[in-house]
Amino acid sequence: MDIRDRILKGAGKLFKELGIKQVTMDMIAQSLGISKRTIYENFRDKNDLVNNFISLAMVDHKKRAYEILAGSKNVIEALFNFGIFNQSAMKDVNPLFFNDLKRYHGEVFHKNILTGEARNFELTYTILRRGQNEGVFIKEINLEIANQFIHYMFDFFQKMKEDKQCNQNLIWTSVILPYLRGICTEKGQDILVFFLKNTENQNNI
């Protein structure tokens, strides 16, 4: 691992643990056992460091998402696996991280989270198309429109979370699950019920 990657990994760890604002260049340098000058030789300023960390994290997240999709028996299983992965990835992230990202690094937030790698139209389209090919999603849905609608929902969820009007579970039960049921074939419904019951049983263990 070269020094630039070490800095990104070390800084990212601190950002997620403490929030971005709390972390200084001195703290990053001390945690990595390097000089602050070394950081500035690789990154223009803290905003540049944050931008590069977020960009790298989004690329890694996208890669993992496609690996999950490829390794799942069907798209319903993939969706549940996405949920498990995202839940695991987010459990150790300080809520201040995203608050600070939006408040103090708004351009980075907009570029990466709202319109960049995090907004992956290609992945969601691939999921919808594969679902139709597997006979899990109904053929009647227009993939382009359905895909666009999914991302409109993402915009809505983002606003709801920012306004603290609902949590992830409420979003799942009130919007995502009913929508998913609506586009499933009978085969898809059976698979969905199986995974819902399996998830419920695991939560009760």
PDB file of C-alpha atoms in Angstrom:
ATOM      1  CA  MET A   1       0.000   0.000   0.000  1.00  0.00           C
ATOM      2  CA  ASP A   2       1.527   3.336  -1.040  1.00  0.00           C
ATOM      3  CA  ILE A   3       1.550   6.382   1.219  1.00  0.00           C
ATOM      4  CA  ARG A   4      -1.426   8.019  -0.503  1.00  0.00           C
ATOM      5  CA  ASP A   5      -3.607   4.951   0.062  1.00  0.00           C
ATOM      6  CA  ARG A   6      -2.389   4.713   3.672  1.00  0.00           C
ATOM      7  CA  ILE A   7      -3.414   8.301   4.284  1.00  0.00           C
ATOM      8  CA  LEU A   8      -6.845   7.766   2.721  1.00  0.00           C
ATOM      9  CA  LYS A   9      -7.449   4.614   4.737  1.00  0.00           C
ATOM     10  CA  GLY A  10      -6.243   6.154   8.001  1.00  0.00           C
ATOM     11  CA  ALA A  11      -8.112   9.419   7.528  1.00  0.00           C
ATOM     12  CA  GLY A  12     -11.278   7.589   6.516  1.00  0.00           C
ATOM     13  CA  LYS A  13     -11.173   5.481   9.666  1.00  0.00           C
ATOM     14  CA  LEU A  14     -10.952   8.602  11.821  1.00  0.00           C
ATOM     15  CA  PHE A  15     -13.656  10.418   9.829  1.00  0.00           C
ATOM     16  CA  LYS A  16     -16.080   7.522  10.342  1.00  0.00           C
ATOM     17  CA  GLU A  17     -15.282   7.160  14.035  1.00  0.00           C
ATOM     18  CA  LEU A  18     -15.287  10.823  15.079  1.00  0.00           C
ATOM     19  CA  GLY A  19     -17.009  12.769  12.317  1.00  0.00           C
ATOM     20  CA  ILE A  20     -15.115  14.849   9.769  1.00  0.00           C
ATOM     21  CA  LYS A  21     -15.006  18.219  11.548  1.00  0.00           C
ATOM     22  CA  GLN A  22     -13.427  16.754  14.677  1.00  0.00           C
ATOM     23  CA  VAL A  23     -10.496  15.243  12.765  1.00  0.00           C
ATOM     24  CA  THR A  24      -7.472  17.469  12.142  1.00  0.00           C
ATOM     25  CA  MET A  25      -4.506  16.930   9.846  1.00  0.00           C
ATOM     26  CA  ASP A  26      -2.344  16.645  12.978  1.00  0.00           C
ATOM     27  CA  MET A  27      -4.527  13.796  14.270  1.00  0.00           C
ATOM     28  CA  ILE A  28      -4.271  11.974  10.944  1.00  0.00           C
ATOM     29  CA  ALA A  29      -0.497  12.396  10.834  1.00  0.00           C
ATOM     30  CA  GLN A  30      -0.094  11.203  14.422  1.00  0.00           C
ATOM     31  CA  SER A  31      -2.313   8.147  13.918  1.00  0.00           C
ATOM     32  CA  LEU A  32      -0.279   7.103  10.859  1.00  0.00           C
ATOM     33  CA  GLY A  33       3.129   7.987  12.287  1.00  0.00           C
ATOM     34  CA  ILE A  34       3.902  10.388   9.451  1.00  0.00           C
ATOM     35  CA  SER A  35       4.466  14.125   9.195  1.00  0.00           C
ATOM     36  CA  LYS A  36       1.705  16.573   8.364  1.00  0.00           C
ATOM     37  CA  ARG A  37       3.885  17.721   5.492  1.00  0.00           C
ATOM     38  CA  THR A  38       3.612  14.246   3.944  1.00  0.00           C
ATOM     39  CA  ILE A  39      -0.170  14.579   3.935  1.00  0.00           C
ATOM     40  CA  TYR A  40       0.009  17.971   2.223  1.00  0.00           C
ATOM     41  CA  GLU A  41       2.412  16.568  -0.364  1.00  0.00           C
ATOM     42  CA  ASN A  42      -0.340  14.143  -1.402  1.00  0.00           C
ATOM     43  CA  PHE A  43      -3.495  16.187  -0.775  1.00  0.00           C
ATOM     44  CA  ARG A  44      -4.072  19.893  -1.305  1.00  0.00           C
ATOM     45  CA  ASP A  45      -6.124  20.388   1.864  1.00  0.00           C
ATOM     46  CA  LYS A  46      -8.638  18.623   4.089  1.00  0.00           C
ATOM     47  CA  ASN A  47     -11.439  19.056   1.566  1.00  0.00           C
ATOM     48  CA  ASP A  48      -9.297  17.369  -1.096  1.00  0.00           C
ATOM     49  CA  LEU A  49      -8.618  14.526   1.331  1.00  0.00           C
ATOM     50  CA  VAL A  50     -12.315  14.136   2.130  1.00  0.00           C
ATOM     51  CA  ASN A  51     -13.206  14.232  -1.570  1.00  0.00           C
ATOM     52  CA  ASN A  52     -10.705  11.511  -2.450  1.00  0.00           C
ATOM     53  CA  PHE A  53     -11.760   9.336   0.475  1.00  0.00           C
ATOM     54  CA  ILE A  54     -15.454   9.566  -0.439  1.00  0.00           C
ATOM     55  CA  SER A  55     -14.718   8.891  -4.129  1.00  0.00           C
ATOM     56  CA  LEU A  56     -12.691   5.803  -3.241  1.00  0.00           C
ATOM     57  CA  ALA A  57     -15.351   4.594  -0.799  1.00  0.00           C
ATOM     58  CA  MET A  58     -18.054   4.941  -3.459  1.00  0.00           C
ATOM     59  CA  VAL A  59     -16.013   2.969  -6.002  1.00  0.00           C
ATOM     60  CA  ASP A  60     -15.402   0.216  -3.441  1.00  0.00           C
ATOM     61  CA  HIS A  61     -19.090   0.172  -2.512  1.00  0.00           C
ATOM     62  CA  LYS A  62     -20.113  -0.127  -6.165  1.00  0.00           C
ATOM     63  CA  LYS A  63     -17.661  -2.983  -6.718  1.00  0.00           C
ATOM     64  CA  ARG A  64     -19.004  -4.831  -3.678  1.00  0.00           C
ATOM     65  CA  ALA A  65     -22.593  -4.293  -4.828  1.00  0.00           C
ATOM     66  CA  TYR A  66     -21.894  -5.969  -8.175  1.00  0.00           C
ATOM     67  CA  GLU A  67     -20.123  -8.827  -6.373  1.00  0.00           C
ATOM     68  CA  ILE A  68     -23.197  -9.324  -4.194  1.00  0.00           C
ATOM     69  CA  LEU A  69     -25.474  -9.258  -7.238  1.00  0.00           C
ATOM     70  CA  ALA A  70     -23.304 -11.786  -9.076  1.00  0.00           C
ATOM     71  CA  GLY A  71     -23.125 -14.072  -6.036  1.00  0.00           C
ATOM     72  CA  SER A  72     -26.869 -14.109  -5.311  1.00  0.00           C
ATOM     73  CA  LYS A  73     -29.181 -16.801  -6.685  1.00  0.00           C
ATOM     74  CA  ASN A  74     -31.828 -14.243  -7.646  1.00  0.00           C
ATOM     75  CA  VAL A  75     -32.443 -10.507  -7.362  1.00  0.00           C
ATOM     76  CA  ILE A  76     -34.647 -10.845  -4.285  1.00  0.00           C
ATOM     77  CA  GLU A  77     -31.808 -12.564  -2.460  1.00  0.00           C
ATOM     78  CA  ALA A  78     -29.461  -9.862  -3.782  1.00  0.00           C
ATOM     79  CA  LEU A  79     -31.675  -7.096  -2.349  1.00  0.00           C
ATOM     80  CA  PHE A  80     -31.643  -8.706   1.086  1.00  0.00           C
ATOM     81  CA  ASN A  81     -27.888  -9.220   0.826  1.00  0.00           C
ATOM     82  CA  PHE A  82     -27.498  -5.535  -0.096  1.00  0.00           C
ATOM     83  CA  GLY A  83     -29.422  -4.663   3.048  1.00  0.00           C
ATOM     84  CA  ILE A  84     -27.184  -6.826   5.228  1.00  0.00           C
ATOM     85  CA  PHE A  85     -24.060  -5.361   3.635  1.00  0.00           C
ATOM     86  CA  ASN A  86     -25.196  -1.746   4.002  1.00  0.00           C
ATOM     87  CA  GLN A  87     -26.309  -2.294   7.584  1.00  0.00           C
ATOM     88  CA  SER A  88     -22.940  -3.794   8.440  1.00  0.00           C
ATOM     89  CA  ALA A  89     -21.049  -1.013   6.654  1.00  0.00           C
ATOM     90  CA  MET A  90     -22.990   1.723   8.438  1.00  0.00           C
ATOM     91  CA  LYS A  91     -23.101   0.349  11.986  1.00  0.00           C
ATOM     92  CA  ASP A  92     -19.701   1.783  12.955  1.00  0.00           C
ATOM     93  CA  VAL A  93     -20.135   5.136  11.195  1.00  0.00           C
ATOM     94  CA  ASN A  94     -20.672   8.097  13.505  1.00  0.00           C
ATOM     95  CA  PRO A  95     -23.858   9.998  12.501  1.00  0.00           C
ATOM     96  CA  LEU A  96     -21.739  13.156  12.564  1.00  0.00           C
ATOM     97  CA  PHE A  97     -19.868  11.851   9.520  1.00  0.00           C
ATOM     98  CA  PHE A  98     -22.710  12.532   7.067  1.00  0.00           C
ATOM     99  CA  ASN A  99     -23.823  15.668   8.895  1.00  0.00           C
ATOM    100  CA  ASP A 100     -20.313  17.091   8.641  1.00  0.00           C
ATOM    101  CA  LEU A 101     -19.949  15.967   5.038  1.00  0.00           C
ATOM    102  CA  LYS A 102     -23.057  17.858   4.018  1.00  0.00           C
ATOM    103  CA  ARG A 103     -22.446  20.914   6.201  1.00  0.00           C
ATOM    104  CA  TYR A 104     -18.727  21.501   5.720  1.00  0.00           C
ATOM    105  CA  HIS A 105     -18.016  19.722   2.429  1.00  0.00           C
ATOM    106  CA  GLY A 106     -21.241  20.361   0.532  1.00  0.00           C
ATOM    107  CA  GLU A 107     -19.692  20.168  -2.925  1.00  0.00           C
ATOM    108  CA  VAL A 108     -18.174  16.769  -2.131  1.00  0.00           C
ATOM    109  CA  PHE A 109     -21.515  15.585  -0.724  1.00  0.00           C
ATOM    110  CA  HIS A 110     -23.419  16.710  -3.810  1.00  0.00           C
ATOM    111  CA  LYS A 111     -20.889  15.328  -6.286  1.00  0.00           C
ATOM    112  CA  ASN A 112     -20.513  11.894  -4.698  1.00  0.00           C
ATOM    113  CA  ILE A 113     -23.638  11.169  -2.666  1.00  0.00           C
ATOM    114  CA  LEU A 114     -26.438  12.940  -4.527  1.00  0.00           C
ATOM    115  CA  THR A 115     -25.292  12.683  -8.144  1.00  0.00           C
ATOM    116  CA  GLY A 116     -22.111  10.582  -8.268  1.00  0.00           C
ATOM    117  CA  GLU A 117     -21.126   6.965  -7.645  1.00  0.00           C
ATOM    118  CA  ALA A 118     -23.692   6.604  -4.867  1.00  0.00           C
ATOM    119  CA  ARG A 119     -26.409   7.341  -7.434  1.00  0.00           C
ATOM    120  CA  ASN A 120     -25.851   4.222  -9.521  1.00  0.00           C
ATOM    121  CA  PHE A 121     -28.527   4.137 -12.236  1.00  0.00           C
ATOM    122  CA  GLU A 122     -26.694   1.318 -14.004  1.00  0.00           C
ATOM    123  CA  LEU A 123     -26.856  -1.000 -10.986  1.00  0.00           C
ATOM    124  CA  THR A 124     -30.542  -0.436 -10.281  1.00  0.00           C
ATOM    125  CA  TYR A 125     -31.377  -0.910 -13.970  1.00  0.00           C
ATOM    126  CA  THR A 126     -29.375  -4.164 -14.000  1.00  0.00           C
ATOM    127  CA  ILE A 127     -31.328  -5.388 -10.968  1.00  0.00           C
ATOM    128  CA  LEU A 128     -34.681  -4.615 -12.600  1.00  0.00           C
ATOM    129  CA  ARG A 129     -33.706  -6.231 -15.905  1.00  0.00           C
ATOM    130  CA  ARG A 130     -32.339  -9.349 -14.226  1.00  0.00           C
ATOM    131  CA  GLY A 131     -35.516  -9.570 -12.144  1.00  0.00           C
ATOM    132  CA  GLN A 132     -37.599  -9.617 -15.314  1.00  0.00           C
ATOM    133  CA  ASN A 133     -35.333 -12.182 -16.957  1.00  0.00           C
ATOM    134  CA  GLU A 134     -35.611 -14.429 -13.898  1.00  0.00           C
ATOM    135  CA  GLY A 135     -39.402 -14.149 -13.924  1.00  0.00           C
ATOM    136  CA  VAL A 136     -39.278 -12.457 -10.523  1.00  0.00           C
ATOM    137  CA  PHE A 137     -40.457  -8.998 -11.658  1.00  0.00           C
ATOM    138  CA  ILE A 138     -43.458  -8.504 -13.937  1.00  0.00           C
ATOM    139  CA  LYS A 139     -42.749  -7.915 -17.624  1.00  0.00           C
ATOM    140  CA  GLU A 140     -45.246  -5.052 -17.794  1.00  0.00           C
ATOM    141  CA  ILE A 141     -43.042  -2.552 -15.977  1.00  0.00           C
ATOM    142  CA  ASN A 142     -41.075  -0.138 -18.122  1.00  0.00           C
ATOM    143  CA  LEU A 143     -37.496  -0.490 -16.941  1.00  0.00           C
ATOM    144  CA  GLU A 144     -36.479   3.087 -17.696  1.00  0.00           C
ATOM    145  CA  ILE A 145     -39.443   4.580 -15.829  1.00  0.00           C
ATOM    146  CA  ALA A 146     -39.179   2.143 -12.914  1.00  0.00           C
ATOM    147  CA  ASN A 147     -35.472   2.842 -12.600  1.00  0.00           C
ATOM    148  CA  GLN A 148     -36.021   6.605 -12.590  1.00  0.00           C
ATOM    149  CA  PHE A 149     -38.752   6.224  -9.976  1.00  0.00           C
ATOM    150  CA  ILE A 150     -36.419   4.284  -7.686  1.00  0.00           C
ATOM    151  CA  HIS A 151     -34.002   7.197  -7.688  1.00  0.00           C
ATOM    152  CA  TYR A 152     -36.822   9.670  -7.043  1.00  0.00           C
ATOM    153  CA  MET A 153     -37.579   7.547  -3.987  1.00  0.00           C
ATOM    154  CA  PHE A 154     -33.925   7.804  -2.942  1.00  0.00           C
ATOM    155  CA  ASP A 155     -34.220  11.613  -3.105  1.00  0.00           C
ATOM    156  CA  PHE A 156     -37.347  11.457  -0.958  1.00  0.00           C
ATOM    157  CA  PHE A 157     -35.688   9.142   1.588  1.00  0.00           C
ATOM    158  CA  GLN A 158     -32.683  11.444   1.821  1.00  0.00           C
ATOM    159  CA  LYS A 159     -34.907  14.423   2.598  1.00  0.00           C
ATOM    160  CA  MET A 160     -36.929  12.447   5.148  1.00  0.00           C
ATOM    161  CA  LYS A 161     -33.760  11.341   6.927  1.00  0.00           C
ATOM    162  CA  GLU A 162     -32.372  14.875   6.924  1.00  0.00           C
ATOM    163  CA  ASP A 163     -35.623  16.161   8.422  1.00  0.00           C
ATOM    164  CA  LYS A 164     -35.517  13.242  10.897  1.00  0.00           C
ATOM    165  CA  GLN A 165     -39.081  12.339  10.001  1.00  0.00           C
ATOM    166  CA  CYS A 166     -38.507   8.595   9.767  1.00  0.00           C
ATOM    167  CA  ASN A 167     -35.950   5.839  10.203  1.00  0.00           C
ATOM    168  CA  GLN A 168     -34.708   3.074   7.913  1.00  0.00           C
ATOM    169  CA  ASN A 169     -37.221   0.492   9.172  1.00  0.00           C
ATOM    170  CA  LEU A 170     -40.148   2.819   8.545  1.00  0.00           C
ATOM    171  CA  ILE A 171     -38.903   3.555   5.027  1.00  0.00           C
ATOM    172  CA  TRP A 172     -38.598  -0.197   4.367  1.00  0.00           C
ATOM    173  CA  THR A 173     -42.060  -1.149   5.671  1.00  0.00           C
ATOM    174  CA  SER A 174     -43.935   1.894   4.348  1.00  0.00           C
ATOM    175  CA  VAL A 175     -42.438   2.354   0.882  1.00  0.00           C
ATOM    176  CA  ILE A 176     -39.812  -0.105  -0.336  1.00  0.00           C
ATOM    177  CA  LEU A 177     -41.547  -3.350   0.641  1.00  0.00           C
ATOM    178  CA  PRO A 178     -44.978  -2.371  -0.786  1.00  0.00           C
ATOM    179  CA  TYR A 179     -43.305  -1.217  -4.024  1.00  0.00           C
ATOM    180  CA  LEU A 180     -41.316  -4.437  -4.244  1.00  0.00           C
ATOM    181  CA  ARG A 181     -44.451  -6.515  -3.726  1.00  0.00           C
ATOM    182  CA  GLY A 182     -46.186  -4.518  -6.438  1.00  0.00           C
ATOM    183  CA  ILE A 183     -43.623  -5.338  -9.144  1.00  0.00           C
ATOM    184  CA  CYS A 184     -43.151  -9.007  -8.178  1.00  0.00           C
ATOM    185  CA  THR A 185     -44.654 -11.907 -10.099  1.00  0.00           C
ATOM    186  CA  GLU A 186     -46.173 -14.819  -8.166  1.00  0.00           C
ATOM    187  CA  LYS A 187     -42.742 -16.460  -8.274  1.00  0.00           C
ATOM    188  CA  GLY A 188     -41.185 -13.265  -6.954  1.00  0.00           C
ATOM    189  CA  GLN A 189     -43.789 -13.023  -4.187  1.00  0.00           C
ATOM    190  CA  ASP A 190     -42.950 -16.554  -3.023  1.00  0.00           C
ATOM    191  CA  ILE A 191     -39.233 -15.768  -2.918  1.00  0.00           C
ATOM    192  CA  LEU A 192     -39.903 -12.477  -1.128  1.00  0.00           C
ATOM    193  CA  VAL A 193     -42.034 -14.187   1.541  1.00  0.00           C
ATOM    194  CA  PHE A 194     -39.281 -16.780   2.057  1.00  0.00           C
ATOM    195  CA  PHE A 195     -36.633 -14.145   2.714  1.00  0.00           C
ATOM    196  CA  LEU A 196     -38.953 -12.030   4.872  1.00  0.00           C
ATOM    197  CA  LYS A 197     -39.689 -15.038   7.085  1.00  0.00           C
ATOM    198  CA  ASN A 198     -36.025 -16.007   7.164  1.00  0.00           C
ATOM    199  CA  THR A 199     -35.049 -12.471   8.206  1.00  0.00           C
ATOM    200  CA  GLU A 200     -37.765 -12.396  10.865  1.00  0.00           C
ATOM    201  CA  ASN A 201     -36.586 -15.729  12.282  1.00  0.00           C
ATOM    202  CA  GLN A 202     -32.982 -14.511  12.429  1.00  0.00           C
ATOM    203  CA  ASN A 203     -34.064 -11.345  14.247  1.00  0.00           C
ATOM    204  CA  ASN A 204     -35.891 -13.463  16.833  1.00  0.00           C
ATOM    205  CA  ILE A 205     -32.865 -15.644  17.581  1.00  0.00           C
TER     206      ILE A 205
END
